[in-house]
């Protein structure tokens, strides 16, 4: 469900599913955990293809953030509509930095 | 206009999106896109809670959803035959769920957000448990059309 691309030592992870919900969250978390455990600690998560995230999906993101630990960073790019509003509503926009697109996120992380 | 429809799925997380998308489509003429999002998310959270916590992930149990389309509101009821939600879950204020300290990784919630999200997205939320069934009733009011 994920595709990855390394840009300036930053791992760009694109979610290739329309929905990250309770049925998809475990697989999402497993694949992300593999990326993190392979040594990546600067990750941009591209959600531009995703149009629905529920609390299970959001919880999986938080779990990835905890796995990365305080030295890592997980930025979110391309969240729009319902996905972007979920971050605001749950105040998770204070936890994940939201960027309009991958380029902006990579630029910010590599600065 | 008042019309109603009942839908049901087996207690399988893979089937929740199908039902949620069907209900969203039913609301398309009555609610704006933001309110459709609110209804879809609330319904998904409600059904996930039933399957994960009520039925403990066991398949082959029934989850029923009754949708009432009224002139001024959309009423959605999620009906299950699992043990009822515990009182301490129902009593928790939704704002407490998201009052975490973002500077403290351990304090950021990974779960337990579903009911809070439902309460924040719907105008009325009521839970009744009877002898044989539980019923979560959620109401979204239809915003008057601006001329």
Short mmCIF file of C-alpha atoms in Angstrom, two decimals:
data_model
loop_
_atom_site.label_atom_id
_atom_site.label_comp_id
_atom_site.label_asym_id
_atom_site.label_seq_id
_atom_site.Cartn_x
_atom_site.Cartn_y
_atom_site.Cartn_z
CA UNK A 1 0.00 0.00 0.00
CA UNK A 2 3.08 2.25 0.18
CA UNK A 3 5.63 3.36 -2.37
CA UNK A 4 8.89 4.98 -1.35
CA UNK A 5 11.40 7.38 -2.83
CA UNK A 6 14.60 8.69 -1.26
CA UNK A 7 15.18 12.42 -1.72
CA UNK A 8 18.17 14.17 -0.07
CA UNK A 9 18.30 11.47 2.65
CA UNK A 10 14.62 12.02 3.33
CA UNK A 11 12.32 9.08 2.76
CA UNK A 12 9.18 10.07 0.90
CA UNK A 13 6.46 7.51 1.54
CA UNK A 14 3.39 7.69 -0.66
CA UNK A 15 0.19 5.98 0.44
CA UNK A 16 -1.36 4.24 -2.59
CA UNK A 17 -4.72 3.56 -0.95
CA UNK A 18 -7.77 5.83 -0.93
CA UNK A 19 -8.58 4.98 2.67
CA UNK A 20 -6.51 4.40 5.82
CA UNK A 21 -9.18 2.88 8.04
CA UNK A 22 -9.42 0.15 10.65
CA UNK A 23 -9.09 -2.56 8.00
CA UNK A 24 -5.95 -1.00 6.46
CA UNK A 25 -4.27 0.56 9.51
CA UNK A 26 -2.43 -2.62 10.66
CA UNK A 27 -0.81 -3.14 7.21
CA UNK A 28 0.03 0.56 6.99
CA UNK A 29 1.68 0.45 10.42
CA UNK A 30 3.66 -2.71 9.54
CA UNK A 31 5.00 -1.24 6.30
CA UNK A 32 5.88 2.07 7.94
CA UNK A 33 7.58 0.26 10.83
CA UNK A 34 9.77 -1.59 8.32
CA UNK A 35 10.84 1.76 6.81
CA UNK A 36 11.62 3.18 10.24
CA UNK A 37 13.47 0.07 11.43
CA UNK A 38 15.63 0.11 8.29
CA UNK A 39 17.14 3.30 9.67
CA UNK A 40 15.14 6.12 8.14
CA UNK A 41 14.45 8.83 10.66
CA UNK A 42 13.33 11.67 8.42
CA UNK A 43 10.11 10.72 6.70
CA UNK A 44 7.62 12.65 4.60
CA UNK A 45 4.27 10.90 4.36
CA UNK A 46 2.47 11.81 1.14
CA UNK A 47 -1.30 11.60 1.71
CA UNK A 48 -2.33 13.33 -1.51
CA UNK A 49 -4.01 10.17 -2.90
CA UNK A 50 -5.86 9.48 0.38
CA UNK A 51 -9.38 10.80 0.84
CA UNK A 52 -10.40 9.13 4.09
CA UNK A 53 -8.60 8.49 7.38
CA UNK A 54 -10.35 7.29 10.55
CA UNK A 55 -9.09 7.23 14.14
CA UNK A 56 -7.44 3.84 13.58
CA UNK A 57 -5.41 5.31 10.72
CA UNK A 58 -4.54 8.35 12.78
CA UNK A 59 -3.55 6.10 15.69
CA UNK A 60 -1.24 4.16 13.36
CA UNK A 61 0.45 7.44 12.38
CA UNK A 62 0.96 8.32 16.05
CA UNK A 63 2.39 4.87 16.65
CA UNK A 64 4.92 5.46 13.82
CA UNK A 65 5.88 8.79 15.35
CA UNK A 66 6.55 7.09 18.69
CA UNK A 67 8.60 4.42 16.94
CA UNK A 68 10.71 7.14 15.30
CA UNK A 69 11.35 8.64 18.71
CA UNK A 70 12.30 12.20 19.61
CA UNK A 71 15.21 12.36 17.14
CA UNK A 72 13.16 11.44 14.10
CA UNK A 73 10.63 13.47 12.20
CA UNK A 74 7.46 12.55 10.39
CA UNK A 75 5.98 15.29 8.24
CA UNK A 76 2.68 15.00 6.40
CA UNK A 77 2.24 16.30 2.86
CA UNK A 78 -0.78 16.74 0.62
CA UNK A 79 -3.56 16.19 3.17
CA UNK A 80 -6.75 17.87 1.96
CA UNK A 81 -10.47 17.89 2.72
CA UNK A 82 -11.64 15.40 5.32
CA UNK A 83 -8.08 14.18 5.99
CA UNK A 84 -6.78 17.64 6.74
CA UNK A 85 -9.82 18.43 8.91
CA UNK A 86 -9.26 15.25 10.94
CA UNK A 87 -5.79 16.51 11.92
CA UNK A 88 -7.21 19.88 12.97
CA UNK A 89 -10.20 18.45 14.84
CA UNK A 90 -8.08 16.05 16.88
CA UNK A 91 -5.38 18.72 17.39
CA UNK A 92 -2.91 16.35 15.73
CA UNK A 93 -1.88 19.28 13.54
CA UNK A 94 0.25 20.28 16.57
CA UNK A 95 1.97 16.88 16.43
CA UNK A 96 2.47 16.43 12.67
CA UNK A 97 3.65 19.33 10.56
CA UNK A 98 1.28 19.54 7.59
CA UNK A 99 2.70 20.64 4.25
CA UNK A 100 0.73 21.40 1.06
CA UNK A 101 2.88 19.03 -1.02
CA UNK A 102 5.94 16.79 -0.94
CA UNK A 103 8.31 19.42 -2.36
CA UNK A 104 7.48 21.87 0.42
CA UNK A 105 7.91 19.16 3.06
CA UNK A 106 11.28 17.98 1.70
CA UNK A 107 12.51 21.56 1.47
CA UNK A 108 11.53 22.23 5.09
CA UNK A 109 13.12 19.03 6.41
CA UNK A 110 16.38 19.47 4.52
CA UNK A 111 16.74 23.15 5.54
CA UNK B 1 -39.54 14.44 2.61
CA UNK B 2 -39.12 11.60 5.05
CA UNK B 3 -37.65 8.34 3.97
CA UNK B 4 -35.70 5.62 5.65
CA UNK B 5 -33.62 2.65 4.79
CA UNK B 6 -31.93 -0.15 6.73
CA UNK B 7 -28.58 -1.58 5.76
CA UNK B 8 -26.55 -4.28 7.41
CA UNK B 9 -23.14 -5.85 7.20
CA UNK B 10 -21.35 -8.75 8.74
CA UNK B 11 -18.95 -7.71 11.55
CA UNK B 12 -15.95 -7.51 9.24
CA UNK B 13 -13.75 -4.38 9.17
CA UNK B 14 -13.23 -4.85 5.42
CA UNK B 15 -16.94 -4.20 4.84
CA UNK B 16 -17.26 -0.97 6.80
CA UNK B 17 -16.17 1.34 3.99
CA UNK B 18 -18.78 -0.11 1.65
CA UNK B 19 -21.56 0.72 4.07
CA UNK B 20 -20.12 4.15 4.91
CA UNK B 21 -19.88 5.10 1.26
CA UNK B 22 -23.47 3.97 0.66
CA UNK B 23 -24.75 6.13 3.53
CA UNK B 24 -22.65 9.08 2.36
CA UNK B 25 -24.25 8.77 -1.07
CA UNK B 26 -27.72 8.79 0.53
CA UNK B 27 -26.90 12.13 2.19
CA UNK B 28 -25.48 13.78 -0.91
CA UNK B 29 -28.57 15.83 -1.78
CA UNK B 30 -29.19 16.95 1.79
CA UNK B 31 -25.77 17.77 3.25
CA UNK B 32 -22.79 19.80 2.09
CA UNK B 33 -19.44 18.06 1.55
CA UNK B 34 -18.10 18.88 5.05
CA UNK B 35 -21.23 17.48 6.69
CA UNK B 36 -21.05 14.38 4.47
CA UNK B 37 -17.48 13.90 5.71
CA UNK B 38 -18.69 14.28 9.30
CA UNK B 39 -21.41 11.66 8.82
CA UNK B 40 -19.11 9.22 7.03
CA UNK B 41 -16.41 9.47 9.71
CA UNK B 42 -18.91 9.16 12.58
CA UNK B 43 -20.52 6.10 11.04
CA UNK B 44 -17.16 4.42 10.40
CA UNK B 45 -16.05 5.11 13.98
CA UNK B 46 -19.34 3.80 15.38
CA UNK B 47 -19.19 0.55 13.39
CA UNK B 48 -15.48 0.04 14.08
CA UNK B 49 -16.22 0.36 17.81
CA UNK B 50 -18.96 -2.26 17.58
CA UNK B 51 -16.75 -4.70 15.66
CA UNK B 52 -13.51 -4.13 17.60
CA UNK B 53 -14.83 -3.63 21.14
CA UNK B 54 -18.38 -5.05 21.10
CA UNK B 55 -17.72 -8.20 19.08
CA UNK B 56 -13.95 -8.30 19.82
CA UNK B 57 -13.17 -8.61 16.13
CA UNK B 58 -15.25 -11.75 15.70
CA UNK B 59 -16.82 -12.09 12.25
CA UNK B 60 -20.28 -13.43 11.53
CA UNK B 61 -22.10 -11.02 13.88
CA UNK B 62 -24.55 -8.48 12.57
CA UNK B 63 -24.25 -4.72 12.45
CA UNK B 64 -27.36 -2.85 11.34
CA UNK B 65 -27.56 0.76 10.27
CA UNK B 66 -30.86 2.60 9.95
CA UNK B 67 -30.78 5.87 8.04
CA UNK B 68 -33.65 8.36 8.26
CA UNK B 69 -33.66 11.23 5.82
CA UNK B 70 -35.90 13.99 7.17
CA UNK B 71 -36.64 17.54 6.06
CA UNK B 72 -34.35 19.10 8.66
CA UNK B 73 -32.02 16.31 9.76
CA UNK B 74 -30.36 13.02 8.95
CA UNK B 75 -30.75 10.39 11.67
CA UNK B 76 -28.39 7.42 11.71
CA UNK B 77 -28.73 4.54 14.13
CA UNK B 78 -26.15 1.81 14.56
CA UNK B 79 -27.68 -1.29 16.11
CA UNK B 80 -25.73 -4.25 17.48
CA UNK B 81 -26.20 -7.26 19.73
CA UNK B 82 -22.87 -7.11 21.54
CA UNK B 83 -22.34 -6.40 25.26
CA UNK B 84 -23.03 -2.67 25.85
CA UNK B 85 -20.36 0.03 25.96
CA UNK B 86 -19.11 0.58 29.52
CA UNK B 87 -20.36 3.70 31.33
CA UNK B 88 -16.86 5.14 31.84
CA UNK B 89 -16.37 5.25 28.08
CA UNK B 90 -19.65 7.10 27.57
CA UNK B 91 -18.96 9.56 30.41
CA UNK B 92 -15.63 10.77 29.08
CA UNK B 93 -15.85 14.31 27.66
CA UNK B 94 -14.70 14.45 24.04
CA UNK B 95 -12.41 17.43 24.60
CA UNK B 96 -10.42 15.50 27.25
CA UNK B 97 -9.40 12.97 24.59
CA UNK B 98 -7.53 15.60 22.60
CA UNK B 99 -6.17 17.65 25.52
CA UNK B 100 -2.81 15.87 25.29
CA UNK B 101 0.64 17.41 25.63
CA UNK B 102 2.07 17.39 22.11
CA UNK B 103 5.60 17.83 23.48
CA UNK B 104 5.31 14.49 25.31
CA UNK B 105 5.29 11.62 22.81
CA UNK B 106 3.90 9.17 25.36
CA UNK B 107 0.90 11.43 26.01
CA UNK B 108 -0.34 11.45 22.40
CA UNK B 109 -3.26 9.02 21.99
CA UNK B 110 -3.09 6.05 19.59
CA UNK B 111 -6.63 4.89 20.26
CA UNK B 112 -9.81 5.58 22.19
CA UNK B 113 -10.64 8.49 19.88
CA UNK B 114 -13.70 7.10 18.09
CA UNK B 115 -16.52 8.19 20.38
CA UNK B 116 -14.95 11.63 20.88
CA UNK B 117 -14.83 12.10 17.12
CA UNK B 118 -18.48 11.05 16.79
CA UNK B 119 -19.53 13.58 19.42
CA UNK B 120 -17.53 16.36 17.75
CA UNK B 121 -18.91 15.60 14.29
CA UNK B 122 -22.60 15.03 15.01
CA UNK B 123 -25.22 17.37 16.48
CA UNK B 124 -26.83 14.78 18.77
CA UNK B 125 -25.47 11.46 20.03
CA UNK B 126 -27.45 9.10 22.26
CA UNK B 127 -26.73 5.56 23.35
CA UNK B 128 -29.39 3.14 24.52
CA UNK B 129 -28.83 -0.43 25.57
CA UNK B 130 -31.78 -2.69 26.05
CA UNK B 131 -32.23 -6.37 26.81
CA UNK B 132 -31.22 -7.60 23.42
CA UNK B 133 -29.62 -4.74 21.52
CA UNK B 134 -27.60 -1.54 21.70
CA UNK B 135 -28.54 1.48 19.66
CA UNK B 136 -26.28 4.46 18.97
CA UNK B 137 -28.39 7.29 17.58
CA UNK B 138 -26.60 10.08 15.76
CA UNK B 139 -28.22 13.17 14.28
CA UNK B 140 -26.85 15.63 11.76
CA UNK B 141 -28.98 18.70 11.25
CA UNK B 142 -29.40 20.03 7.75
CA UNK B 143 -28.14 23.57 7.41
CA UNK B 144 -30.74 25.90 5.89
CA UNK B 145 -29.91 26.75 2.29
CA UNK B 146 -28.66 30.26 1.82
CA UNK B 147 -30.52 32.13 -0.90
#
